[in-house]
Amino acid sequence: MAAAAAPPPPPTPAAILLPDSTPTGHPLFVRVRLATPSDVPHIHKLIHQMAIFERLTDIFSATEASLSSTLFTSPPFQSSTIFILELSQTPFPPSPTSLFFSPITQIVTLDLPIDDRETETFKSNNRDGGFDAVIGGFVLFFPNYSTFLGKPGFYVEDLFVRECYRRKGFGKMLLSAVAQQAVKMGYGRVEWVVLDWNVNAIKFYEEMGAKVLQEWRICRLTGEALQAYGNPAN
Amino acid sequence: MAAAAAPPPPPTPAAILLPDSTPTGHPLFVRVRLATPSDVPHIHKLIHQMAIFERLTDIFSATEASLSSTLFTSPPFQSSTIFILELSQTPFPPSPTSLFFSPITQIVTLDLPIDDRETETFKSNNRDGGFDAVIGGFVLFFPNYSTFLGKPGFYVEDLFVRECYRRKGFGKMLLSAVAQQAVKMGYGRVEWVVLDWNVNAIKFYEEMGAKVLQEWRICRLTGEALQAYGNPAN
């Protein structure tokens, strides 16, 4: 299911790391930026990892081609929009000013370095003058509309952080970036969904200020049941 | 809450009607067409009736001005789109062919005429050569996106039929029009929400082919909790 996911994850065995000589911690440079079409291969891999996490690979049918032909079809924030989470051992170069979105950067100091075993797979294509960064997650959102407020909002379809980068505040950083953009645009709401048994995620979202609407259920018309409406006689 | 609503409603006392001399029934001409900016005053009234029906007038703050400035900002189907349900005692004139959407017409034969006590309030502004029709309801929807399918869908934010026109298949006609449009555009899903205690609505939606997702809950960040993210330091 393509719905907001992931943070926080189940505990995983700690990676075995050699003792480090730096007693002051390990700085990690973090950036949230707009995705571009060149990110599609990475986005596709991240969505697949999310489908595995949610045990929903049976309904995963997206391809790089289907993503490429349906994303980036309008300016950012007008339809589906993706923020990419990038991580680097060295500081990011200054971002060029953007008409749509200026990247958000942060420095996180970790007790232990993160053991990312997929750095090659997730090396960012968005290089600034040869600068290397690794993609750690993404958030995909699009405008919705509240008739009661009489104004648009954002709906967060996916929020995903790769396993080795979880529990470090990066999910919050991505979701906050969406909320901040909503406020900037004068929008009235940010909404997403959560599985009712995912108590850690619910706690996390509530701490971020969200309310969980207990009475509403999602109805979905898809597959053959939807196709049946293609016949106007239906 | 601005979420799919209404059909079917609680039973209401039948209007007192005089016996009618036509034994063959009462034909009612029905049309589903795209809304235009001139429909905003009617749309605002319909949303307000929906808020009363859902007992959610406390969160109803839309005005004609807020609707006018946020709807009709892009071509139909690219963002929030409204289909209007119109009813008439006489046949609709042929609709001009449209680039975006050709109106759907139907004739419904009723045992008794409908006693609409708000015909003046809801007289359609969309007159074809002086032809009068009454607005009976609307559906508001916008594109969403499924990353698992790698394609867009439609999300139905509101489905509302005025009380005197309920239980006649008009809600189904509006929702079917959205589903048909989704198929036409190659979209993968149509989704909406329903209150978990609204068993009649759930039955109605399931009969239309929809599945109710029991495990997912909506999270909402709004009001002051959202505004707090306007400060980038948050």
PDB file of C-alpha atoms in Angstrom, chain A residues 1-4 47 50-51 54 56 59-62 66-67 70-71 80 140 142-152 157-158 176 179-180 182-183 187-197 205 208-223 225-227 229-230 232, chain B residues 1-4 47 50-51 54 56 59-62 66-67 70-71 80 140 142-152 157-158 176 179-180 182-183 187-197 205 208-223 225-227 229-230 232:
ATOM      1  CA  MET A   1       0.000   0.000   0.000  1.00  0.00           C
ATOM      2  CA  ALA A   2       1.282   3.369  -0.928  1.00  0.00           C
ATOM      3  CA  ALA A   3       0.609   5.130   2.314  1.00  0.00           C
ATOM      4  CA  ALA A   4       2.696   6.998   4.840  1.00  0.00           C
ATOM      5  CA  ILE A  47       9.278   2.503  -2.981  1.00  0.00           C
ATOM      6  CA  MET A  50       8.775   0.393   1.452  1.00  0.00           C
ATOM      7  CA  ALA A  51       6.537  -2.269  -0.106  1.00  0.00           C
ATOM      8  CA  GLU A  54       4.763  -2.951   4.659  1.00  0.00           C
ATOM      9  CA  LEU A  56       2.579  -5.268   0.403  1.00  0.00           C
ATOM     10  CA  ILE A  59       0.285  -4.695  -4.946  1.00  0.00           C
ATOM     11  CA  PHE A  60       3.625  -3.187  -5.998  1.00  0.00           C
ATOM     12  CA  SER A  61       3.577  -2.801  -9.768  1.00  0.00           C
ATOM     13  CA  ALA A  62       5.330   0.542 -10.326  1.00  0.00           C
ATOM     14  CA  SER A  66       5.532   4.329 -15.041  1.00  0.00           C
ATOM     15  CA  LEU A  67       7.004   6.673 -12.428  1.00  0.00           C
ATOM     16  CA  THR A  70       3.490  10.215 -14.296  1.00  0.00           C
ATOM     17  CA  LEU A  71       5.758  12.239 -11.992  1.00  0.00           C
ATOM     18  CA  SER A  80       2.745  14.895  -6.857  1.00  0.00           C
ATOM     19  CA  LEU A 140       5.863  12.100  -1.708  1.00  0.00           C
ATOM     20  CA  PHE A 142       0.335  16.266  -3.410  1.00  0.00           C
ATOM     21  CA  PRO A 143      -2.342  18.927  -2.896  1.00  0.00           C
ATOM     22  CA  ASN A 144      -5.734  17.920  -1.597  1.00  0.00           C
ATOM     23  CA  TYR A 145      -8.675  20.191  -0.843  1.00  0.00           C
ATOM     24  CA  SER A 146     -10.875  20.819   2.166  1.00  0.00           C
ATOM     25  CA  THR A 147     -14.294  22.168   1.228  1.00  0.00           C
ATOM     26  CA  PHE A 148     -14.980  22.933   4.890  1.00  0.00           C
ATOM     27  CA  LEU A 149     -11.910  25.154   5.086  1.00  0.00           C
ATOM     28  CA  GLY A 150     -12.361  26.322   1.504  1.00  0.00           C
ATOM     29  CA  LYS A 151      -8.666  25.867   0.852  1.00  0.00           C
ATOM     30  CA  PRO A 152      -6.103  23.299  -0.275  1.00  0.00           C
ATOM     31  CA  GLU A 157       1.224   9.574   0.322  1.00  0.00           C
ATOM     32  CA  ASP A 158       4.610   8.150   1.312  1.00  0.00           C
ATOM     33  CA  SER A 176       8.293  18.992   8.836  1.00  0.00           C
ATOM     34  CA  ALA A 179       4.273  21.095   6.893  1.00  0.00           C
ATOM     35  CA  GLN A 180       6.503  24.136   6.519  1.00  0.00           C
ATOM     36  CA  ALA A 182       2.017  24.034   3.518  1.00  0.00           C
ATOM     37  CA  VAL A 183       2.191  27.000   5.908  1.00  0.00           C
ATOM     38  CA  TYR A 187      -2.674  25.752   3.044  1.00  0.00           C
ATOM     39  CA  GLY A 188      -4.966  24.554   5.835  1.00  0.00           C
ATOM     40  CA  ARG A 189      -3.981  20.942   6.529  1.00  0.00           C
ATOM     41  CA  VAL A 190      -1.418  18.214   6.124  1.00  0.00           C
ATOM     42  CA  GLU A 191      -2.868  14.698   6.175  1.00  0.00           C
ATOM     43  CA  TRP A 192      -1.599  11.142   5.785  1.00  0.00           C
ATOM     44  CA  VAL A 193      -2.550   7.669   6.937  1.00  0.00           C
ATOM     45  CA  VAL A 194      -1.103   5.219   9.425  1.00  0.00           C
ATOM     46  CA  LEU A 195      -1.774   1.548  10.174  1.00  0.00           C
ATOM     47  CA  ASP A 196      -3.822   1.285  13.378  1.00  0.00           C
ATOM     48  CA  TRP A 197      -1.443  -1.323  14.867  1.00  0.00           C
ATOM     49  CA  TYR A 205       2.860  11.569  14.646  1.00  0.00           C
ATOM     50  CA  MET A 208       4.458  16.116  15.899  1.00  0.00           C
ATOM     51  CA  GLY A 209       1.044  17.683  16.590  1.00  0.00           C
ATOM     52  CA  ALA A 210      -1.153  15.455  14.418  1.00  0.00           C
ATOM     53  CA  LYS A 211      -4.536  14.108  15.450  1.00  0.00           C
ATOM     54  CA  VAL A 212      -5.526  10.545  14.513  1.00  0.00           C
ATOM     55  CA  LEU A 213      -9.104  10.438  13.180  1.00  0.00           C
ATOM     56  CA  GLN A 214     -10.488   7.210  14.622  1.00  0.00           C
ATOM     57  CA  GLU A 215     -13.897   7.069  12.922  1.00  0.00           C
ATOM     58  CA  TRP A 216     -13.002   7.435   9.259  1.00  0.00           C
ATOM     59  CA  ARG A 217     -12.266   4.500   6.953  1.00  0.00           C
ATOM     60  CA  ILE A 218     -10.785   4.594   3.478  1.00  0.00           C
ATOM     61  CA  CYS A 219     -12.859   3.180   0.621  1.00  0.00           C
ATOM     62  CA  ARG A 220     -11.004   2.057  -2.472  1.00  0.00           C
ATOM     63  CA  LEU A 221     -12.289   1.219  -5.937  1.00  0.00           C
ATOM     64  CA  THR A 222      -9.517  -0.354  -8.013  1.00  0.00           C
ATOM     65  CA  GLY A 223      -8.638  -3.145 -10.449  1.00  0.00           C
ATOM     66  CA  ALA A 225     -14.130  -3.230 -10.066  1.00  0.00           C
ATOM     67  CA  LEU A 226     -12.904   0.162 -11.279  1.00  0.00           C
ATOM     68  CA  GLN A 227     -12.452  -0.924 -14.893  1.00  0.00           C
ATOM     69  CA  TYR A 229     -17.001   1.750 -14.869  1.00  0.00           C
ATOM     70  CA  GLY A 230     -15.169   2.260 -18.152  1.00  0.00           C
ATOM     71  CA  PRO A 232     -20.655   4.157 -19.795  1.00  0.00           C
TER      72      PRO A 232
ATOM     73  CA  MET B   1     -15.162  17.045   7.992  1.00  0.00           C
ATOM     74  CA  ALA B   2     -14.868  17.482   4.295  1.00  0.00           C
ATOM     75  CA  ALA B   3     -15.093  13.864   3.375  1.00  0.00           C
ATOM     76  CA  ALA B   4     -17.334  11.742   1.218  1.00  0.00           C
ATOM     77  CA  ILE B  47     -21.156  22.292   1.458  1.00  0.00           C
ATOM     78  CA  MET B  50     -23.251  18.766   4.182  1.00  0.00           C
ATOM     79  CA  ALA B  51     -21.567  20.226   7.284  1.00  0.00           C
ATOM     80  CA  GLU B  54     -22.254  15.570   9.306  1.00  0.00           C
ATOM     81  CA  LEU B  56     -19.392  19.363  11.679  1.00  0.00           C
ATOM     82  CA  ILE B  59     -15.048  23.221  11.377  1.00  0.00           C
ATOM     83  CA  PHE B  60     -16.936  24.816   8.483  1.00  0.00           C
ATOM     84  CA  SER B  61     -15.212  28.079   7.633  1.00  0.00           C
ATOM     85  CA  ALA B  62     -15.381  28.170   3.816  1.00  0.00           C
ATOM     86  CA  SER B  66     -12.344  31.344  -0.339  1.00  0.00           C
ATOM     87  CA  LEU B  67     -13.919  28.794  -2.692  1.00  0.00           C
ATOM     88  CA  THR B  70      -9.001  28.272  -4.677  1.00  0.00           C
ATOM     89  CA  LEU B  71     -11.231  26.357  -7.110  1.00  0.00           C
ATOM     90  CA  SER B  80      -9.926  19.981  -7.492  1.00  0.00           C
ATOM     91  CA  LEU B 140     -15.643  17.212  -5.541  1.00  0.00           C
ATOM     92  CA  PHE B 142      -8.886  15.697  -7.227  1.00  0.00           C
ATOM     93  CA  PRO B 143      -5.968  13.575  -8.418  1.00  0.00           C
ATOM     94  CA  ASN B 144      -3.965  11.602  -5.912  1.00  0.00           C
ATOM     95  CA  TYR B 145      -1.024   9.276  -6.635  1.00  0.00           C
ATOM     96  CA  SER B 146      -0.221   5.675  -5.847  1.00  0.00           C
ATOM     97  CA  THR B 147       3.505   5.004  -5.764  1.00  0.00           C
ATOM     98  CA  PHE B 148       2.831   1.256  -5.646  1.00  0.00           C
ATOM     99  CA  LEU B 149       0.862   1.429  -8.906  1.00  0.00           C
ATOM    100  CA  GLY B 150       3.134   4.163 -10.266  1.00  0.00           C
ATOM    101  CA  LYS B 151       0.114   6.087 -11.494  1.00  0.00           C
ATOM    102  CA  PRO B 152      -2.442   8.689 -10.417  1.00  0.00           C
ATOM    103  CA  GLU B 157     -13.384  14.601  -1.073  1.00  0.00           C
ATOM    104  CA  ASP B 158     -17.126  15.242  -1.062  1.00  0.00           C
ATOM    105  CA  SER B 176     -19.841   6.506 -11.240  1.00  0.00           C
ATOM    106  CA  ALA B 179     -14.938   6.307 -11.737  1.00  0.00           C
ATOM    107  CA  GLN B 180     -15.677   6.476 -15.457  1.00  0.00           C
ATOM    108  CA  ALA B 182     -10.655   7.727 -13.911  1.00  0.00           C
ATOM    109  CA  VAL B 183     -10.837   4.771 -16.302  1.00  0.00           C
ATOM    110  CA  TYR B 187      -5.909   6.119 -13.576  1.00  0.00           C
ATOM    111  CA  GLY B 188      -5.525   3.228 -11.137  1.00  0.00           C
ATOM    112  CA  ARG B 189      -7.823   3.970  -8.209  1.00  0.00           C
ATOM    113  CA  VAL B 190     -10.723   5.983  -6.879  1.00  0.00           C
ATOM    114  CA  GLU B 191     -10.655   6.499  -3.120  1.00  0.00           C
ATOM    115  CA  TRP B 192     -12.733   8.306  -0.503  1.00  0.00           C
ATOM    116  CA  VAL B 193     -13.525   7.983   3.188  1.00  0.00           C
ATOM    117  CA  VAL B 194     -16.573   6.943   5.139  1.00  0.00           C
ATOM    118  CA  LEU B 195     -17.508   7.130   8.824  1.00  0.00           C
ATOM    119  CA  ASP B 196     -17.181   3.650  10.364  1.00  0.00           C
ATOM    120  CA  TRP B 197     -20.672   3.851  11.923  1.00  0.00           C
ATOM    121  CA  TYR B 205     -20.055   1.679  -1.478  1.00  0.00           C
ATOM    122  CA  MET B 208     -20.442  -0.267  -6.050  1.00  0.00           C
ATOM    123  CA  GLY B 209     -17.331  -2.449  -5.918  1.00  0.00           C
ATOM    124  CA  ALA B 210     -15.287  -0.569  -3.322  1.00  0.00           C
ATOM    125  CA  LYS B 211     -13.284  -2.197  -0.558  1.00  0.00           C
ATOM    126  CA  VAL B 212     -13.205  -0.645   2.908  1.00  0.00           C
ATOM    127  CA  LEU B 213      -9.653  -0.584   4.314  1.00  0.00           C
ATOM    128  CA  GLN B 214     -10.122  -1.395   7.989  1.00  0.00           C
ATOM    129  CA  GLU B 215      -6.564  -0.953   9.295  1.00  0.00           C
ATOM    130  CA  TRP B 216      -5.698   2.533   8.083  1.00  0.00           C
ATOM    131  CA  ARG B 217      -6.329   5.705  10.067  1.00  0.00           C
ATOM    132  CA  ILE B 218      -6.108   9.292   8.866  1.00  0.00           C
ATOM    133  CA  CYS B 219      -3.626  11.604  10.606  1.00  0.00           C
ATOM    134  CA  ARG B 220      -4.293  15.315  10.387  1.00  0.00           C
ATOM    135  CA  LEU B 221      -2.040  18.248  11.181  1.00  0.00           C
ATOM    136  CA  THR B 222      -4.033  21.478  11.158  1.00  0.00           C
ATOM    137  CA  GLY B 223      -4.679  24.779  12.941  1.00  0.00           C
ATOM    138  CA  ALA B 225      -0.211  22.672  15.352  1.00  0.00           C
ATOM    139  CA  LEU B 226       0.361  23.162  11.624  1.00  0.00           C
ATOM    140  CA  GLN B 227       1.113  26.873  11.887  1.00  0.00           C
ATOM    141  CA  TYR B 229       5.845  24.585  11.395  1.00  0.00           C
ATOM    142  CA  GLY B 230       5.824  27.972   9.705  1.00  0.00           C
ATOM    143  CA  PRO B 232      11.794  27.119  10.047  1.00  0.00           C
TER     144      PRO B 232
END
